């Protein structure tokens, strides 16, 4: 790939991975609309590694606390709030893993089209708007996360395998509908991204074994650009979420979906 393609695609991944606007949709569009060459599996893995690094570094204290609490529960030393939340995150990860194994081939063959992206972009954008209206009355924190709530968010995350849905968007939507505050809904969504990105990256990474030639320059640039942009995205999103709400992203999704519909007519 050209250097400019590498930088733009890495920026797209870094910025859209954690915003409720769908990274998968935006990575498909340059190829489908602009005719850019497919970025390839190696680059796809690289930019996911970059976003994984960003979220782990940003939430490093939370991650250490979760791992500590989870480890204590494994050795029979009780279940504190961090350990309990870690188990909720693990549980919420299961539906997306199962759905991915069962439906990945069908999604790749039939659902990666502009028409599907247009529909999911608009429909799930409207759902996000409805959920955001409830957020002014929401007051639940992650300490009150229940088994049922974790499963609901987990099954919502499974839907994000459909391009245009947005993993962060649908999980935040589900958490808002369940009564969690915007900040806690976003925080749970971001923490939930760590195991699913790790598992997805490892699964895709297996396919790299069969590749003999890898453009390492593009790989390292992709990791660096996606990591920095993703970190900044998380920082600013969490800083402004309570003041801006979700409506700017809802409006963006509806406009993007409308443009895509025009392109396919």
Short mmCIF file of C-alpha atoms in Angstrom, two decimals:
data_model
loop_
_atom_site.label_atom_id
_atom_site.label_comp_id
_atom_site.label_asym_id
_atom_site.label_seq_id
_atom_site.Cartn_x
_atom_site.Cartn_y
_atom_site.Cartn_z
CA UNK A 1 0.00 0.00 0.00
CA UNK A 2 1.00 3.61 -0.49
CA UNK A 3 2.18 5.43 2.62
CA UNK A 4 -0.79 7.81 2.50
CA UNK A 5 -3.17 4.82 2.39
CA UNK A 6 -1.43 3.26 5.38
CA UNK A 7 -1.67 6.43 7.47
CA UNK A 8 -5.30 7.18 6.56
CA UNK A 9 -6.49 3.61 7.18
CA UNK A 10 -4.63 3.46 10.51
CA UNK A 11 -6.20 6.79 11.52
CA UNK A 12 -9.63 5.49 10.54
CA UNK A 13 -9.15 2.39 12.68
CA UNK A 14 -7.77 4.31 15.64
CA UNK A 15 -10.48 6.96 15.63
CA UNK A 16 -13.50 4.80 14.82
CA UNK A 17 -12.71 1.74 16.97
CA UNK A 18 -13.93 3.45 20.12
CA UNK A 19 -16.39 5.98 18.72
CA UNK A 20 -19.96 4.70 18.20
CA UNK A 21 -19.71 4.94 14.39
CA UNK A 22 -18.31 1.51 13.33
CA UNK A 23 -14.65 0.95 12.47
CA UNK A 24 -15.42 -2.03 10.23
CA UNK A 25 -17.75 0.09 8.09
CA UNK A 26 -15.20 2.86 7.69
CA UNK A 27 -12.42 0.41 6.75
CA UNK A 28 -14.63 -1.14 4.06
CA UNK A 29 -15.61 2.19 2.50
CA UNK A 30 -12.22 3.25 1.05
CA UNK A 31 -12.12 0.01 -0.92
CA UNK A 32 -15.77 0.02 -2.00
CA UNK A 33 -16.20 3.75 -2.69
CA UNK A 34 -12.70 4.99 -3.58
CA UNK A 35 -11.39 1.80 -5.17
CA UNK A 36 -8.43 1.51 -2.82
CA UNK A 37 -6.68 -1.87 -2.69
CA UNK A 38 -7.63 -4.21 0.15
CA UNK A 39 -5.38 -3.51 3.14
CA UNK A 40 -4.78 -7.20 3.72
CA UNK A 41 -4.88 -9.41 6.79
CA UNK A 42 -1.48 -8.39 8.16
CA UNK A 43 -2.38 -4.70 8.21
CA UNK A 44 -5.79 -5.45 9.71
CA UNK A 45 -4.10 -7.31 12.57
CA UNK A 46 -1.55 -4.50 12.98
CA UNK A 47 -4.08 -1.69 13.44
CA UNK A 48 -6.05 -3.84 15.90
CA UNK A 49 -2.84 -4.37 17.86
CA UNK A 50 -2.45 -0.59 17.92
CA UNK A 51 -5.95 0.02 19.30
CA UNK A 52 -5.47 -2.78 21.83
CA UNK A 53 -2.28 -1.14 23.08
CA UNK A 54 -4.10 2.20 23.36
CA UNK A 55 -6.98 0.93 25.48
CA UNK A 56 -4.70 -1.11 27.74
CA UNK A 57 -2.38 1.85 28.34
CA UNK A 58 -5.27 4.25 28.95
CA UNK A 59 -7.02 1.89 31.40
CA UNK A 60 -3.80 0.41 32.80
CA UNK A 61 -4.81 0.94 36.42
CA UNK A 62 -8.26 -0.57 35.82
CA UNK A 63 -6.73 -3.51 33.98
CA UNK A 64 -4.28 -4.22 36.81
CA UNK A 65 -7.06 -3.97 39.39
CA UNK A 66 -9.31 -6.28 37.36
CA UNK A 67 -6.54 -8.85 36.91
CA UNK A 68 -5.68 -8.67 40.60
CA UNK A 69 -9.30 -9.11 41.70
CA UNK A 70 -9.84 -11.93 39.20
CA UNK A 71 -6.65 -13.71 40.34
CA UNK A 72 -7.69 -13.48 44.00
CA UNK A 73 -11.05 -15.05 43.17
CA UNK A 74 -9.31 -17.94 41.40
CA UNK A 75 -7.24 -18.82 44.45
CA UNK A 76 -10.22 -18.65 46.82
CA UNK A 77 -9.46 -15.33 48.49
CA UNK A 78 -12.87 -13.81 47.96
CA UNK A 79 -14.56 -11.82 45.24
CA UNK A 80 -14.11 -8.05 45.48
CA UNK A 81 -15.69 -5.47 43.14
CA UNK A 82 -12.80 -5.63 40.68
CA UNK A 83 -12.85 -9.42 40.56
CA UNK A 84 -16.60 -9.43 40.06
CA UNK A 85 -16.37 -6.91 37.21
CA UNK A 86 -13.60 -8.97 35.61
CA UNK A 87 -15.89 -12.02 35.59
CA UNK A 88 -18.71 -9.91 34.11
CA UNK A 89 -16.39 -8.79 31.30
CA UNK A 90 -15.34 -12.38 30.66
CA UNK A 91 -18.95 -13.52 30.55
CA UNK A 92 -19.98 -10.67 28.24
CA UNK A 93 -17.20 -11.68 25.82
CA UNK A 94 -18.55 -15.20 25.26
CA UNK A 95 -21.54 -14.38 22.97
CA UNK A 96 -19.41 -12.47 20.45
CA UNK A 97 -16.85 -15.31 20.34
CA UNK A 98 -19.53 -17.93 19.69
CA UNK A 99 -21.35 -15.75 17.17
CA UNK A 100 -18.07 -15.06 15.37
CA UNK A 101 -17.19 -18.74 15.07
CA UNK A 102 -20.65 -19.68 13.82
CA UNK A 103 -21.43 -16.73 11.57
CA UNK A 104 -18.09 -15.33 10.36
CA UNK A 105 -18.19 -17.00 6.93
CA UNK A 106 -21.79 -15.90 6.32
CA UNK A 107 -21.00 -12.33 7.35
CA UNK A 108 -17.90 -12.21 5.13
CA UNK A 109 -19.81 -13.58 2.15
CA UNK A 110 -23.10 -11.69 2.39
CA UNK A 111 -23.02 -8.77 4.83
CA UNK A 112 -19.99 -6.68 3.89
CA UNK A 113 -21.84 -4.60 1.29
CA UNK A 114 -22.56 -0.88 1.17
CA UNK A 115 -26.31 -1.52 1.36
CA UNK A 116 -25.93 -3.47 4.63
CA UNK A 117 -23.60 -0.82 6.06
CA UNK A 118 -26.06 1.94 5.13
CA UNK A 119 -28.95 0.15 6.83
CA UNK A 120 -27.10 -0.77 10.03
CA UNK A 121 -25.49 2.67 10.27
CA UNK A 122 -28.92 4.35 10.32
CA UNK A 123 -30.88 1.76 12.33
CA UNK A 124 -28.36 1.40 15.14
CA UNK A 125 -27.80 5.15 15.10
CA UNK A 126 -31.50 5.67 15.85
CA UNK A 127 -31.30 3.09 18.66
CA UNK A 128 -28.35 4.98 20.11
CA UNK A 129 -30.40 8.19 20.06
CA UNK A 130 -33.28 6.50 21.91
CA UNK A 131 -30.89 5.08 24.50
CA UNK A 132 -29.18 8.43 24.97
CA UNK A 133 -32.53 10.07 25.80
CA UNK A 134 -32.77 7.77 28.81
CA UNK A 135 -29.26 8.62 30.01
CA UNK A 136 -30.31 11.82 31.82
CA UNK A 137 -32.18 9.60 34.29
CA UNK A 138 -29.51 6.89 34.38
CA UNK A 139 -27.46 6.50 37.54
CA UNK A 140 -26.18 2.93 37.62
CA UNK A 141 -22.45 2.39 38.02
CA UNK A 142 -20.33 -0.62 37.13
CA UNK A 143 -20.44 -1.78 40.73
CA UNK A 144 -24.10 -2.66 40.13
CA UNK A 145 -23.39 -4.67 36.95
CA UNK A 146 -25.39 -7.90 37.18
CA UNK A 147 -25.07 -11.23 35.40
CA UNK A 148 -28.14 -10.43 33.30
CA UNK A 149 -26.89 -6.97 32.38
CA UNK A 150 -23.48 -8.35 31.36
CA UNK A 151 -25.13 -10.93 29.12
CA UNK A 152 -27.37 -8.32 27.50
CA UNK A 153 -24.35 -6.15 26.67
CA UNK A 154 -22.46 -9.27 25.57
CA UNK A 155 -25.17 -10.31 23.11
CA UNK A 156 -25.32 -6.71 21.87
CA UNK A 157 -21.57 -6.89 21.23
CA UNK A 158 -22.12 -10.00 19.13
CA UNK A 159 -24.27 -7.95 16.74
CA UNK A 160 -21.27 -5.70 16.09
CA UNK A 161 -19.82 -8.40 13.83
CA UNK A 162 -22.28 -7.07 11.26
CA UNK A 163 -20.49 -4.18 9.49
CA UNK A 164 -21.93 -0.75 10.26
CA UNK A 165 -23.24 -1.72 13.69
CA UNK A 166 -20.27 -0.42 15.74
CA UNK A 167 -19.02 -2.49 18.66
CA UNK A 168 -18.70 0.49 20.98
CA UNK A 169 -21.97 1.95 19.70
CA UNK A 170 -24.11 -1.12 20.31
CA UNK A 171 -22.56 -1.95 23.70
CA UNK A 172 -22.96 1.64 24.90
CA UNK A 173 -26.54 1.60 23.58
CA UNK A 174 -27.33 -1.58 25.51
CA UNK A 175 -25.74 -0.27 28.71
CA UNK A 176 -27.66 3.02 28.45
CA UNK A 177 -30.95 1.15 27.99
CA UNK A 178 -30.07 -0.82 31.13
CA UNK A 179 -29.79 2.42 33.10
CA UNK A 180 -26.03 2.92 33.29
CA UNK A 181 -24.64 6.44 33.11
CA UNK A 182 -22.94 7.56 29.91
CA UNK A 183 -19.50 7.45 31.52
CA UNK A 184 -19.95 3.97 32.99
CA UNK A 185 -21.57 2.65 29.82
CA UNK A 186 -18.58 3.87 27.80
CA UNK A 187 -16.07 2.60 30.37
CA UNK A 188 -17.60 -0.88 30.35
CA UNK A 189 -17.64 -0.85 26.54
CA UNK A 190 -13.94 0.07 26.39
CA UNK A 191 -12.90 -2.49 28.99
CA UNK A 192 -15.00 -5.08 27.16
CA UNK A 193 -13.09 -4.30 23.97
CA UNK A 194 -9.81 -5.62 25.42
CA UNK A 195 -10.56 -9.37 25.40
CA UNK A 196 -12.52 -9.29 22.13
CA UNK A 197 -9.81 -7.35 20.25
CA UNK A 198 -7.18 -9.67 21.74
CA UNK A 199 -9.10 -12.81 20.71
CA UNK A 200 -9.95 -11.43 17.27
CA UNK A 201 -6.36 -10.35 16.66
CA UNK A 202 -5.02 -13.75 17.72
CA UNK A 203 -7.53 -15.54 15.47
CA UNK A 204 -6.63 -13.40 12.48
CA UNK A 205 -2.96 -13.67 13.35
CA UNK A 206 -3.11 -17.44 12.79
CA UNK A 207 -3.80 -16.69 9.14
CA UNK A 208 -0.54 -14.77 8.88
CA UNK A 209 1.41 -18.01 9.24
CA UNK A 210 0.50 -18.81 5.64
CA UNK A 211 1.73 -15.44 4.35
CA UNK A 212 5.31 -15.40 3.11
CA UNK A 213 5.63 -11.67 2.39
CA UNK A 214 4.74 -8.96 4.91
CA UNK A 215 5.27 -5.22 4.44
CA UNK A 216 6.82 -4.55 7.84
CA UNK A 217 7.12 -0.80 7.29
CA UNK A 218 3.36 -0.53 6.77
CA UNK A 219 2.78 -2.79 9.77
CA UNK A 220 4.82 -0.67 12.20
CA UNK A 221 3.40 2.61 10.88
CA UNK A 222 -0.12 1.16 11.14
CA UNK A 223 0.44 0.09 14.76
CA UNK A 224 1.91 3.46 15.78
CA UNK A 225 -0.70 5.64 14.07
CA UNK A 226 -3.68 3.57 15.21
CA UNK A 227 -2.36 3.40 18.79
CA UNK A 228 -1.83 7.16 19.16
CA UNK A 229 -5.11 8.11 17.46
CA UNK A 230 -7.07 5.54 19.49
CA UNK A 231 -5.58 6.77 22.78
CA UNK A 232 -6.48 10.38 21.97
CA UNK A 233 -9.95 9.29 20.87
CA UNK A 234 -10.62 7.51 24.18
CA UNK A 235 -9.32 10.49 26.15
CA UNK A 236 -11.45 13.09 24.39
CA UNK A 237 -14.53 10.88 24.12
CA UNK A 238 -14.62 10.27 27.87
CA UNK A 239 -13.83 13.94 28.57
CA UNK A 240 -16.76 15.28 26.56
CA UNK A 241 -19.33 12.48 26.67
CA UNK A 242 -21.45 13.96 29.46
CA UNK A 243 -21.55 17.41 27.85
CA UNK A 244 -22.07 16.35 24.24
CA UNK A 245 -24.02 13.13 24.72
CA UNK A 246 -24.44 10.75 21.79
CA UNK A 247 -26.40 12.98 19.42
CA UNK A 248 -23.38 14.23 17.39
CA UNK A 249 -22.58 10.60 16.57
CA UNK A 250 -26.23 9.81 15.83
CA UNK A 251 -26.41 12.71 13.37
CA UNK A 252 -23.14 11.62 11.76
CA UNK A 253 -24.41 8.06 11.36
CA UNK A 254 -27.66 9.17 9.75
CA UNK A 255 -25.85 11.51 7.33
CA UNK A 256 -23.31 8.79 6.45
CA UNK A 257 -26.09 6.23 5.94
CA UNK A 258 -27.97 8.65 3.68
CA UNK A 259 -24.85 9.29 1.59
CA UNK A 260 -24.31 5.55 1.20
CA UNK A 261 -27.90 5.07 0.08
CA UNK A 262 -27.38 7.76 -2.58
CA UNK A 263 -24.24 5.99 -3.78
CA UNK A 264 -26.04 2.67 -4.33
CA UNK A 265 -29.17 4.07 -5.99
#
